[in-house]
Amino acid sequence: MRGRGCSNASPLPDQVSHTPAAVSAAFDDPNLIAYAGLLPVLRLAERCGLSRLVAEKVKLTGAKNGAGAAADAKVTSIVGGMAAGADSIDDLHVLRHGAMPAVFAGARAPSTLGTFLRAFTHGHALQLHAVHRRFLAALAAHAPLLPDSDELAFIDVDSTHKRVYGRAKQGAEYGRFKGIRTLHPLLATVCTPHARPVIAGVRMRRGKAADSRGAPKFVSEALATAREAGCTGTRILRADSQFYNAGVIAACRRTGAHFSITTGMNPSIKRAVLGIPNDAWQQISYPTAVPDPATGELISDAEVAEIPEYTAFASRKKSDQVTARLIVRRVRDLAKPAVVGEQGELFPVWRYHPFFTDQPAATLQAEREHRHHAVVEQVIADSKAGALAHLPSGHFHANAAWLTLWAMTYNLLRATGSLTSAFHAKATTATLRTHLVQVPARIARSARRITLHLPHNWPWQHAWTHLFDTVHGPPG
């Protein structure tokens, strides 16, 4: 241990090894790049046909100032910048430093990319959605993005509010949150029991838009996208109570998918739940349950019961009515004390959490799988810590395009992780950037070849090398 009297002790690892006067800095090396990991990432995008898909689908006809020219190069520039961590249009300048032009030809300036995004209309945004859909299918074909998707896949739908500042943002309105202007994106993700979710679809909406506005059509598209991405087995749509409506369930049934949707406690469901006999409730075991020291049984305040045939939307016309399973989880309501008599507790007070489903799993398994719908919140949190930290334009359709481009970038990084290692297949986007993308390198040119010299003893050297060799090898 280093003490004051130890004159020959070596410096601590976090100490600077030179005096201030002996250190200087200069931004003058044209052969350095800060994001060498973009090379395999964008190579994967190239293999999956991103540029070709954009050239085929995105036609910004009538755009002024040449905004619609070279859409493929502009989309690739934005995706590359987002993969490196850009969360605003100005940040897209990261592709234009040092020796980046030597490995990434055609990167556009932020001002050019901003003009491109502002040229988008609703129709152009739909064209970009078509690119996103086909790009996800190509990524799933080139990488183990959704393992076992031919057996079971979950499609999760949810909405979120993105706070914006100022009055210049088109579509920004006071919605759910008092005094806060928001835009209201809707997103759908796809996952399997063994994979992190990827994004099947996104839509930008005005701040006041109802949670379920446009949901039936959006669900149909998400289910079709999941099938194109290889989800040919059992598909289960999971959603919160705001999507509990006849249109969403009809969309599932038209495409042959199952549904698992939280219902809330409307009067009809409340009557059905309160009519469940007491002996029908099964205790469910959670990872945090505590074993009883006397009996060894798990102590859990959660119980589950099922009504095998419940008819939803009974007040509507016959064609809208749906009969399926109503599964209910109840937990102790700790905010309301139980009624206690002379001989102890007479009856506890419960909170009920019902959901409506036609999926084939047993009751307890169906309940566990439905609660895993919360995985979509990981994607929402990831978005707000990355490219959706800001919605960069005052134009609504520019922000809609930015949202879709973020979804494409997110899926590209997920595919990158799945090709790298088992750890990186489930790592967060921030971890993927730190380990694989934000790697500095010096470029050397010899005999028309470029060699990247990366840091010695980089902690994730073997993972990065495996990724690089995989995407630069011959197609499988």
Short mmCIF file of C-alpha atoms in Angstrom, two decimals:
data_model
loop_
_atom_site.label_atom_id
_atom_site.label_comp_id
_atom_site.label_asym_id
_atom_site.label_seq_id
_atom_site.Cartn_x
_atom_site.Cartn_y
_atom_site.Cartn_z
CA MET A 1 0.00 0.00 0.00
CA ARG A 2 1.37 3.43 -0.94
CA GLY A 3 2.07 5.83 1.93
CA ARG A 4 3.45 9.35 2.29
CA GLY A 5 6.88 8.09 3.25
CA CYS A 6 7.28 5.70 0.31
CA SER A 7 9.44 7.77 -2.02
CA ASN A 8 9.99 4.89 -4.48
CA ALA A 9 6.34 3.89 -4.74
CA SER A 10 4.97 3.73 -8.30
CA PRO A 11 2.18 6.14 -9.33
CA LEU A 12 -1.41 5.02 -8.90
CA PRO A 13 -3.09 3.84 -12.13
CA ASP A 14 -5.31 6.93 -12.32
CA GLN A 15 -2.42 9.40 -12.06
CA VAL A 16 -1.17 11.30 -15.10
CA SER A 17 2.36 10.10 -15.87
CA HIS A 18 3.75 13.48 -16.97
CA THR A 19 3.73 17.01 -15.64
CA PRO A 20 1.41 19.50 -17.38
CA ALA A 21 4.32 21.27 -19.03
CA ALA A 22 5.41 18.00 -20.69
CA VAL A 23 2.05 17.35 -22.40
CA SER A 24 0.60 19.01 -25.50
CA ALA A 25 -2.22 18.24 -27.94
CA ALA A 26 -2.82 18.83 -31.63
CA PHE A 27 -5.64 17.74 -33.95
CA ASP A 28 -3.38 17.09 -36.92
CA ASP A 29 -3.32 13.35 -37.73
CA PRO A 30 -5.20 12.59 -40.98
CA ASN A 31 -4.87 8.82 -40.54
CA LEU A 32 -6.90 8.37 -37.34
CA ILE A 33 -10.56 7.46 -36.94
CA ALA A 34 -12.55 7.40 -33.72
CA TYR A 35 -15.17 4.81 -34.72
CA ALA A 36 -13.41 1.90 -36.39
CA GLY A 37 -16.30 -0.35 -35.39
CA LEU A 38 -18.49 1.38 -37.96
CA LEU A 39 -16.59 -0.51 -40.66
CA PRO A 40 -18.07 -3.96 -39.85
CA VAL A 41 -21.42 -2.44 -38.83
CA LEU A 42 -21.95 -0.66 -42.14
CA ARG A 43 -20.50 -3.61 -44.03
CA LEU A 44 -23.32 -5.68 -42.53
CA ALA A 45 -25.83 -3.03 -43.62
CA GLU A 46 -24.35 -3.19 -47.12
CA ARG A 47 -24.65 -6.98 -47.19
CA CYS A 48 -28.29 -6.72 -46.19
CA GLY A 49 -28.99 -4.33 -49.05
CA LEU A 50 -29.73 -1.10 -47.16
CA SER A 51 -28.51 1.20 -49.95
CA ARG A 52 -30.27 -0.85 -52.62
CA LEU A 53 -33.56 -0.86 -50.71
CA VAL A 54 -33.46 2.91 -50.22
CA ALA A 55 -32.66 3.50 -53.89
CA GLU A 56 -35.60 1.30 -54.89
CA LYS A 57 -38.20 2.53 -52.40
CA VAL A 58 -37.47 6.14 -51.38
CA LYS A 59 -38.28 8.60 -54.15
CA LEU A 60 -38.35 12.21 -52.97
CA THR A 61 -39.74 13.50 -56.23
CA GLY A 62 -40.41 17.21 -56.35
CA ALA A 63 -38.01 18.01 -53.49
CA LYS A 64 -36.26 21.36 -53.85
CA ASN A 65 -32.52 22.10 -53.69
CA GLY A 66 -31.64 18.57 -54.75
CA ALA A 67 -32.83 17.21 -51.40
CA GLY A 68 -34.04 13.98 -53.00
CA ALA A 69 -30.75 13.16 -54.76
CA ALA A 70 -28.62 10.23 -53.54
CA ALA A 71 -31.16 9.16 -50.90
CA ASP A 72 -29.24 5.91 -50.38
CA ALA A 73 -26.01 7.71 -49.42
CA LYS A 74 -27.91 10.08 -47.11
CA VAL A 75 -29.77 7.30 -45.31
CA THR A 76 -26.52 5.36 -44.85
CA SER A 77 -24.86 8.50 -43.45
CA ILE A 78 -27.64 8.99 -40.90
CA VAL A 79 -27.67 5.33 -39.89
CA GLY A 80 -23.88 5.35 -39.51
CA GLY A 81 -24.00 8.50 -37.41
CA MET A 82 -26.73 7.07 -35.17
CA ALA A 83 -24.76 3.84 -34.76
CA ALA A 84 -21.85 5.95 -33.50
CA GLY A 85 -24.12 7.70 -30.98
CA ALA A 86 -25.41 10.80 -32.79
CA ASP A 87 -28.66 12.13 -31.31
CA SER A 88 -29.00 15.31 -33.37
CA ILE A 89 -28.44 16.37 -36.96
CA ASP A 90 -25.26 18.30 -36.06
CA ASP A 91 -23.83 15.18 -34.40
CA LEU A 92 -23.89 13.40 -37.78
CA HIS A 93 -20.62 15.22 -38.49
CA VAL A 94 -18.83 12.33 -36.72
CA LEU A 95 -18.52 10.54 -40.08
CA ARG A 96 -16.37 13.31 -41.55
CA HIS A 97 -13.28 13.41 -39.34
CA GLY A 98 -9.70 12.17 -39.82
CA ALA A 99 -9.42 9.28 -42.24
CA MET A 100 -13.13 8.43 -42.27
CA PRO A 101 -13.48 9.35 -45.99
CA ALA A 102 -10.93 6.63 -46.76
CA VAL A 103 -13.21 3.90 -45.39
CA PHE A 104 -16.66 5.52 -45.80
CA ALA A 105 -17.15 7.10 -49.18
CA GLY A 106 -19.98 9.53 -49.73
CA ALA A 107 -20.74 10.63 -46.15
CA ARG A 108 -22.89 13.76 -46.38
CA ALA A 109 -22.60 16.95 -44.34
CA PRO A 110 -25.14 17.54 -41.53
CA SER A 111 -26.66 20.50 -43.39
CA THR A 112 -27.30 18.27 -46.41
CA LEU A 113 -28.86 15.57 -44.21
CA GLY A 114 -31.08 18.11 -42.48
CA THR A 115 -32.35 19.34 -45.86
CA PHE A 116 -33.00 15.73 -46.86
CA LEU A 117 -35.07 15.01 -43.74
CA ARG A 118 -37.09 18.21 -44.08
CA ALA A 119 -38.08 17.19 -47.61
CA PHE A 120 -40.03 14.19 -46.28
CA THR A 121 -43.80 14.04 -46.55
CA HIS A 122 -46.20 11.44 -45.14
CA GLY A 123 -45.87 9.40 -48.33
CA HIS A 124 -42.08 9.47 -48.17
CA ALA A 125 -42.23 8.32 -44.53
CA LEU A 126 -44.29 5.31 -45.67
CA GLN A 127 -41.62 4.54 -48.26
CA LEU A 128 -39.02 4.54 -45.50
CA HIS A 129 -41.23 2.19 -43.47
CA ALA A 130 -41.12 -0.24 -46.38
CA VAL A 131 -37.32 -0.07 -46.35
CA HIS A 132 -37.28 -0.72 -42.59
CA ARG A 133 -39.53 -3.76 -42.98
CA ARG A 134 -37.42 -5.38 -45.70
CA PHE A 135 -34.16 -4.44 -44.02
CA LEU A 136 -35.23 -6.26 -40.84
CA ALA A 137 -36.05 -9.36 -42.87
CA ALA A 138 -32.60 -9.21 -44.50
CA LEU A 139 -30.86 -8.76 -41.13
CA ALA A 140 -32.73 -11.77 -39.73
CA ALA A 141 -31.59 -13.81 -42.74
CA HIS A 142 -27.93 -12.82 -42.31
CA ALA A 143 -27.65 -12.96 -38.50
CA PRO A 144 -29.13 -15.08 -35.66
CA LEU A 145 -31.29 -12.13 -34.68
CA LEU A 146 -34.39 -14.07 -33.55
CA PRO A 147 -33.35 -17.63 -32.59
CA ASP A 148 -36.20 -20.18 -32.52
CA SER A 149 -38.56 -17.70 -34.17
CA ASP A 150 -39.96 -20.57 -36.21
CA GLU A 151 -41.39 -21.96 -32.98
CA LEU A 152 -42.51 -19.01 -30.82
CA ALA A 153 -42.31 -15.23 -31.11
CA PHE A 154 -43.84 -12.36 -29.16
CA ILE A 155 -44.90 -9.11 -30.79
CA ASP A 156 -45.21 -6.30 -28.23
CA VAL A 157 -47.02 -3.05 -28.98
CA ASP A 158 -46.74 0.07 -26.85
CA SER A 159 -46.66 3.84 -27.12
CA THR A 160 -44.49 6.44 -25.45
CA HIS A 161 -44.38 10.21 -25.07
CA LYS A 162 -41.25 12.13 -26.06
CA ARG A 163 -41.00 15.53 -24.47
CA VAL A 164 -40.11 18.41 -26.76
CA TYR A 165 -39.31 22.01 -25.97
CA GLY A 166 -40.56 25.16 -27.62
CA ARG A 167 -43.60 25.79 -29.78
CA ALA A 168 -41.95 25.31 -33.17
CA LYS A 169 -42.22 21.51 -33.29
CA GLN A 170 -45.05 20.44 -35.56
CA GLY A 171 -47.39 18.01 -33.82
CA ALA A 172 -46.07 18.75 -30.33
CA GLU A 173 -49.09 19.12 -28.03
CA TYR A 174 -50.12 18.94 -24.40
CA GLY A 175 -51.29 15.37 -23.97
CA ARG A 176 -51.15 12.95 -21.07
CA PHE A 177 -48.69 14.99 -19.03
CA LYS A 178 -49.98 18.29 -17.73
CA GLY A 179 -47.97 21.28 -18.91
CA ILE A 180 -45.57 19.18 -21.02
CA ARG A 181 -45.51 19.23 -24.81
CA THR A 182 -44.88 15.84 -26.36
CA LEU A 183 -44.89 13.84 -29.55
CA HIS A 184 -46.43 10.39 -29.19
CA PRO A 185 -44.55 7.57 -31.02
CA LEU A 186 -46.09 4.12 -31.36
CA LEU A 187 -43.79 1.11 -31.68
CA ALA A 188 -43.92 -2.66 -32.05
CA THR A 189 -41.12 -5.04 -31.14
CA VAL A 190 -40.45 -8.71 -31.86
CA CYS A 191 -38.61 -11.08 -29.55
CA THR A 192 -38.31 -14.77 -28.75
CA PRO A 193 -37.74 -16.43 -25.37
CA HIS A 194 -34.00 -16.44 -26.14
CA ALA A 195 -33.45 -13.05 -27.78
CA ARG A 196 -33.67 -9.36 -27.01
CA PRO A 197 -36.39 -7.51 -28.92
CA VAL A 198 -35.92 -5.89 -32.31
CA ILE A 199 -38.22 -3.25 -33.77
CA ALA A 200 -40.94 -4.40 -36.17
CA GLY A 201 -42.49 -1.00 -36.73
CA VAL A 202 -42.71 2.61 -35.55
CA ARG A 203 -45.10 5.48 -36.19
CA MET A 204 -44.80 9.12 -35.18
CA ARG A 205 -48.04 10.69 -33.93
CA ARG A 206 -49.20 14.00 -32.55
CA GLY A 207 -48.98 14.57 -28.82
CA LYS A 208 -52.74 14.36 -28.26
CA ALA A 209 -53.21 11.17 -30.30
CA ALA A 210 -55.08 8.45 -28.42
CA ASP A 211 -52.90 5.51 -27.44
CA SER A 212 -54.82 3.12 -29.69
CA ARG A 213 -55.26 5.44 -32.66
CA GLY A 214 -54.43 3.49 -35.82
CA ALA A 215 -53.55 0.44 -33.71
CA PRO A 216 -55.43 -2.25 -35.76
CA LYS A 217 -53.60 -1.36 -38.98
CA PHE A 218 -50.30 -0.95 -37.15
CA VAL A 219 -50.71 -4.38 -35.49
CA SER A 220 -51.45 -6.00 -38.86
CA GLU A 221 -48.26 -4.52 -40.31
CA ALA A 222 -46.17 -5.54 -37.29
CA LEU A 223 -47.43 -9.13 -37.47
CA ALA A 224 -46.68 -9.27 -41.20
CA THR A 225 -43.19 -7.86 -40.60
CA ALA A 226 -42.56 -10.49 -37.93
CA ARG A 227 -43.49 -13.24 -40.37
CA GLU A 228 -41.15 -11.81 -43.02
CA ALA A 229 -38.38 -11.81 -40.39
CA GLY A 230 -38.78 -15.57 -39.91
CA CYS A 231 -41.46 -15.74 -37.20
CA THR A 232 -43.37 -18.57 -38.85
CA GLY A 233 -44.36 -20.45 -35.71
CA THR A 234 -46.71 -19.36 -32.94
CA ARG A 235 -46.97 -15.57 -32.79
CA ILE A 236 -48.46 -13.88 -29.73
CA LEU A 237 -49.33 -10.19 -29.68
CA ARG A 238 -48.95 -8.62 -26.21
CA ALA A 239 -50.25 -5.20 -25.30
CA ASP A 240 -51.51 -3.02 -22.45
CA SER A 241 -55.12 -2.13 -21.76
CA GLN A 242 -55.17 0.87 -24.13
CA PHE A 243 -55.04 -1.64 -27.01
CA TYR A 244 -57.91 -3.76 -25.67
CA ASN A 245 -60.38 -3.28 -28.49
CA ALA A 246 -62.16 -5.37 -31.09
CA GLY A 247 -60.11 -3.96 -33.98
CA VAL A 248 -56.76 -5.08 -32.55
CA ILE A 249 -58.06 -8.59 -31.78
CA ALA A 250 -59.60 -8.86 -35.25
CA ALA A 251 -56.23 -7.91 -36.77
CA CYS A 252 -54.57 -10.75 -34.84
CA ARG A 253 -57.15 -13.29 -35.96
CA ARG A 254 -56.95 -12.26 -39.61
CA THR A 255 -53.20 -12.97 -39.63
CA GLY A 256 -53.40 -16.22 -37.63
CA ALA A 257 -51.72 -14.76 -34.53
CA HIS A 258 -52.73 -15.14 -30.89
CA PHE A 259 -53.33 -12.20 -28.55
CA SER A 260 -52.61 -11.47 -24.89
CA ILE A 261 -53.96 -8.05 -23.91
CA THR A 262 -54.43 -6.43 -20.51
CA THR A 263 -58.08 -5.46 -20.03
CA GLY A 264 -58.39 -3.25 -16.98
CA MET A 265 -61.41 -3.59 -14.68
CA ASN A 266 -64.50 -2.47 -16.58
CA PRO A 267 -67.88 -3.40 -15.01
CA SER A 268 -68.31 -6.61 -17.05
CA ILE A 269 -64.84 -7.90 -16.20
CA LYS A 270 -65.20 -6.87 -12.58
CA ARG A 271 -68.37 -8.98 -12.25
CA ALA A 272 -66.62 -11.95 -13.86
CA VAL A 273 -63.54 -11.63 -11.63
CA LEU A 274 -65.51 -11.31 -8.40
CA GLY A 275 -67.45 -14.42 -9.37
CA ILE A 276 -64.35 -16.63 -9.40
CA PRO A 277 -64.62 -19.24 -6.59
CA ASN A 278 -61.99 -18.96 -3.87
CA ASP A 279 -60.68 -22.48 -4.46
CA ALA A 280 -59.94 -21.68 -8.13
CA TRP A 281 -56.96 -19.45 -7.31
CA GLN A 282 -53.46 -20.92 -7.79
CA GLN A 283 -50.41 -19.55 -6.07
CA ILE A 284 -47.74 -18.39 -8.49
CA SER A 285 -44.07 -18.49 -7.57
CA TYR A 286 -41.88 -15.51 -8.40
CA PRO A 287 -38.07 -15.41 -8.18
CA THR A 288 -38.32 -13.18 -5.11
CA ALA A 289 -40.74 -15.47 -3.24
CA VAL A 290 -39.56 -16.51 0.26
CA PRO A 291 -39.71 -20.13 1.49
CA ASP A 292 -41.68 -20.77 4.67
CA PRO A 293 -39.18 -21.96 7.32
CA ALA A 294 -41.67 -24.50 8.72
CA THR A 295 -43.14 -26.05 5.56
CA GLY A 296 -40.63 -25.09 2.86
CA GLU A 297 -43.43 -23.80 0.66
CA LEU A 298 -42.90 -20.54 -1.17
CA ILE A 299 -44.68 -17.60 0.37
CA SER A 300 -46.17 -15.41 -2.34
CA ASP A 301 -48.99 -12.93 -2.20
CA ALA A 302 -49.80 -13.44 -5.88
CA GLU A 303 -52.43 -15.88 -7.08
CA VAL A 304 -53.79 -16.65 -10.52
CA ALA A 305 -57.15 -17.93 -11.75
CA GLU A 306 -58.74 -18.40 -15.15
CA ILE A 307 -62.18 -18.01 -16.65
CA PRO A 308 -61.96 -20.39 -19.64
CA GLU A 309 -64.71 -18.73 -21.68
CA TYR A 310 -65.28 -15.01 -21.36
CA THR A 311 -67.08 -13.06 -24.08
CA ALA A 312 -65.55 -9.64 -24.65
CA PHE A 313 -67.36 -6.70 -26.25
CA ALA A 314 -70.73 -8.33 -25.53
CA SER A 315 -72.58 -5.04 -25.98
CA ARG A 316 -71.41 -4.70 -29.58
CA LYS A 317 -72.65 -6.44 -32.70
CA LYS A 318 -72.20 -10.20 -32.94
CA SER A 319 -69.29 -10.04 -35.39
CA ASP A 320 -67.24 -7.95 -32.93
CA GLN A 321 -67.76 -10.25 -29.94
CA VAL A 322 -64.82 -12.49 -29.01
CA THR A 323 -64.86 -15.47 -26.65
CA ALA A 324 -61.52 -16.49 -25.17
CA ARG A 325 -59.69 -16.96 -21.85
CA LEU A 326 -59.69 -14.33 -19.12
CA ILE A 327 -56.70 -14.88 -16.84
CA VAL A 328 -56.51 -12.88 -13.63
CA ARG A 329 -53.60 -12.29 -11.26
CA ARG A 330 -54.38 -10.92 -7.83
CA VAL A 331 -51.95 -9.46 -5.30
CA ARG A 332 -52.41 -8.10 -1.81
CA ASP A 333 -53.30 -4.42 -1.76
CA LEU A 334 -50.87 -3.22 0.87
CA ALA A 335 -52.32 0.29 0.73
CA LYS A 336 -55.56 -1.04 2.22
CA PRO A 337 -55.26 -2.99 5.47
CA ALA A 338 -57.08 -6.31 5.72
CA VAL A 339 -60.24 -6.57 7.79
CA VAL A 340 -59.26 -8.17 11.12
CA GLY A 341 -61.56 -9.85 13.65
CA GLU A 342 -61.07 -11.43 17.08
CA GLN A 343 -59.59 -14.61 15.60
CA GLY A 344 -57.26 -12.88 13.17
CA GLU A 345 -57.62 -11.85 9.56
CA LEU A 346 -61.14 -12.24 8.18
CA PHE A 347 -60.28 -11.51 4.54
CA PRO A 348 -57.47 -9.75 2.68
CA VAL A 349 -57.90 -6.91 0.23
CA TRP A 350 -56.71 -7.74 -3.29
CA ARG A 351 -55.79 -5.88 -6.45
CA TYR A 352 -56.73 -7.64 -9.69
CA HIS A 353 -54.81 -7.65 -12.98
CA PRO A 354 -56.80 -9.40 -15.74
CA PHE A 355 -55.77 -10.02 -19.32
CA PHE A 356 -57.66 -11.48 -22.27
CA THR A 357 -55.94 -14.14 -24.35
CA ASP A 358 -56.39 -17.03 -26.72
CA GLN A 359 -52.83 -18.31 -26.49
CA PRO A 360 -52.52 -22.09 -25.88
CA ALA A 361 -50.12 -22.15 -22.90
CA ALA A 362 -51.18 -23.34 -19.43
CA THR A 363 -52.54 -20.72 -17.05
CA LEU A 364 -49.41 -19.99 -15.01
CA GLN A 365 -47.13 -20.04 -18.04
CA ALA A 366 -49.47 -17.72 -19.94
CA GLU A 367 -49.43 -15.30 -16.99
CA ARG A 368 -45.64 -15.28 -16.80
CA GLU A 369 -45.32 -14.73 -20.55
CA HIS A 370 -47.85 -11.90 -20.50
CA ARG A 371 -45.97 -10.03 -17.75
CA HIS A 372 -42.84 -10.23 -19.89
CA HIS A 373 -44.51 -7.69 -22.16
CA ALA A 374 -42.56 -5.16 -20.07
CA VAL A 375 -39.52 -6.00 -22.23
CA VAL A 376 -40.74 -3.34 -24.66
CA GLU A 377 -39.86 -0.74 -22.02
CA GLN A 378 -36.18 -1.65 -22.50
CA VAL A 379 -36.41 -0.56 -26.12
CA ILE A 380 -38.17 2.68 -25.19
CA ALA A 381 -35.50 3.44 -22.57
CA ASP A 382 -32.80 2.63 -25.13
CA SER A 383 -34.34 5.06 -27.61
CA LYS A 384 -34.39 7.96 -25.16
CA ALA A 385 -30.76 7.28 -24.21
CA GLY A 386 -29.73 7.34 -27.87
CA ALA A 387 -30.96 8.86 -31.10
CA LEU A 388 -34.35 9.80 -29.62
CA ALA A 389 -32.80 11.84 -26.84
CA HIS A 390 -33.89 14.66 -29.16
CA LEU A 391 -36.34 14.91 -32.04
CA PRO A 392 -34.09 17.18 -34.05
CA SER A 393 -36.38 19.01 -36.45
CA GLY A 394 -39.30 21.39 -36.29
CA HIS A 395 -40.91 19.45 -39.16
CA PHE A 396 -43.20 16.60 -38.15
CA HIS A 397 -42.36 14.31 -41.09
CA ALA A 398 -38.61 14.93 -40.63
CA ASN A 399 -38.97 13.65 -37.07
CA ALA A 400 -41.06 10.73 -38.35
CA ALA A 401 -38.22 9.82 -40.73
CA TRP A 402 -35.68 10.24 -37.91
CA LEU A 403 -37.74 7.81 -35.79
CA THR A 404 -37.75 5.18 -38.54
CA LEU A 405 -34.03 5.60 -39.19
CA TRP A 406 -33.40 5.09 -35.47
CA ALA A 407 -35.41 1.83 -35.62
CA MET A 408 -33.30 0.63 -38.56
CA THR A 409 -30.09 1.55 -36.71
CA TYR A 410 -31.28 -0.21 -33.56
CA ASN A 411 -31.97 -3.42 -35.50
CA LEU A 412 -28.61 -3.16 -37.28
CA LEU A 413 -26.76 -2.93 -33.94
CA ARG A 414 -28.77 -5.85 -32.55
CA ALA A 415 -27.77 -7.94 -35.58
CA THR A 416 -24.16 -6.83 -35.09
CA GLY A 417 -24.24 -8.04 -31.50
CA SER A 418 -25.77 -11.37 -32.45
CA LEU A 419 -22.90 -11.98 -34.91
CA THR A 420 -20.26 -11.08 -32.31
CA SER A 421 -20.81 -13.26 -29.24
CA ALA A 422 -23.48 -14.69 -26.95
CA PHE A 423 -22.82 -11.83 -24.51
CA HIS A 424 -23.17 -9.11 -27.13
CA ALA A 425 -26.33 -10.70 -28.53
CA LYS A 426 -28.09 -9.59 -25.34
CA ALA A 427 -26.06 -6.49 -24.48
CA THR A 428 -27.61 -3.03 -24.48
CA THR A 429 -27.01 -0.66 -27.36
CA ALA A 430 -24.75 1.49 -25.17
CA THR A 431 -22.58 -1.55 -24.44
CA LEU A 432 -22.40 -2.46 -28.13
CA ARG A 433 -21.19 1.04 -28.94
CA THR A 434 -18.57 0.99 -26.17
CA HIS A 435 -17.21 -2.46 -26.98
CA LEU A 436 -17.55 -2.65 -30.75
CA VAL A 437 -18.18 0.73 -32.41
CA GLN A 438 -16.27 3.39 -30.48
CA VAL A 439 -12.86 1.84 -31.15
CA PRO A 440 -10.12 4.24 -32.30
CA ALA A 441 -7.82 3.16 -35.12
CA ARG A 442 -4.98 4.40 -37.29
CA ILE A 443 -5.20 3.73 -41.01
CA ALA A 444 -2.16 2.52 -43.00
CA ARG A 445 -2.18 2.20 -46.79
CA SER A 446 -0.01 -0.26 -48.67
CA ALA A 447 -0.35 -1.85 -52.10
CA ARG A 448 -3.89 -0.52 -52.51
CA ARG A 449 -4.89 -2.11 -49.22
CA ILE A 450 -6.01 -0.43 -46.04
CA THR A 451 -5.01 -1.83 -42.65
CA LEU A 452 -6.65 -0.70 -39.42
CA HIS A 453 -4.25 -0.54 -36.48
CA LEU A 454 -6.36 -0.74 -33.33
CA PRO A 455 -5.39 -0.29 -29.66
CA HIS A 456 -3.16 -2.95 -28.17
CA ASN A 457 -4.88 -4.90 -25.36
CA TRP A 458 -8.35 -3.65 -26.28
CA PRO A 459 -10.53 -5.55 -23.76
CA TRP A 460 -12.94 -6.80 -26.43
CA GLN A 461 -10.33 -7.49 -29.10
CA HIS A 462 -11.39 -11.09 -29.79
CA ALA A 463 -15.09 -10.22 -30.05
CA TRP A 464 -14.35 -7.33 -32.42
CA THR A 465 -12.04 -9.47 -34.57
CA HIS A 466 -14.67 -12.21 -34.80
CA LEU A 467 -17.26 -9.67 -35.94
CA PHE A 468 -14.88 -8.14 -38.49
CA ASP A 469 -13.93 -11.54 -39.96
CA THR A 470 -17.58 -12.64 -40.09
CA VAL A 471 -18.92 -9.67 -42.04
CA HIS A 472 -15.89 -9.45 -44.35
CA GLY A 473 -15.83 -13.15 -45.15
CA PRO A 474 -17.66 -14.74 -48.11
CA PRO A 475 -21.46 -14.82 -47.74
CA GLY A 476 -22.77 -17.90 -45.96
#
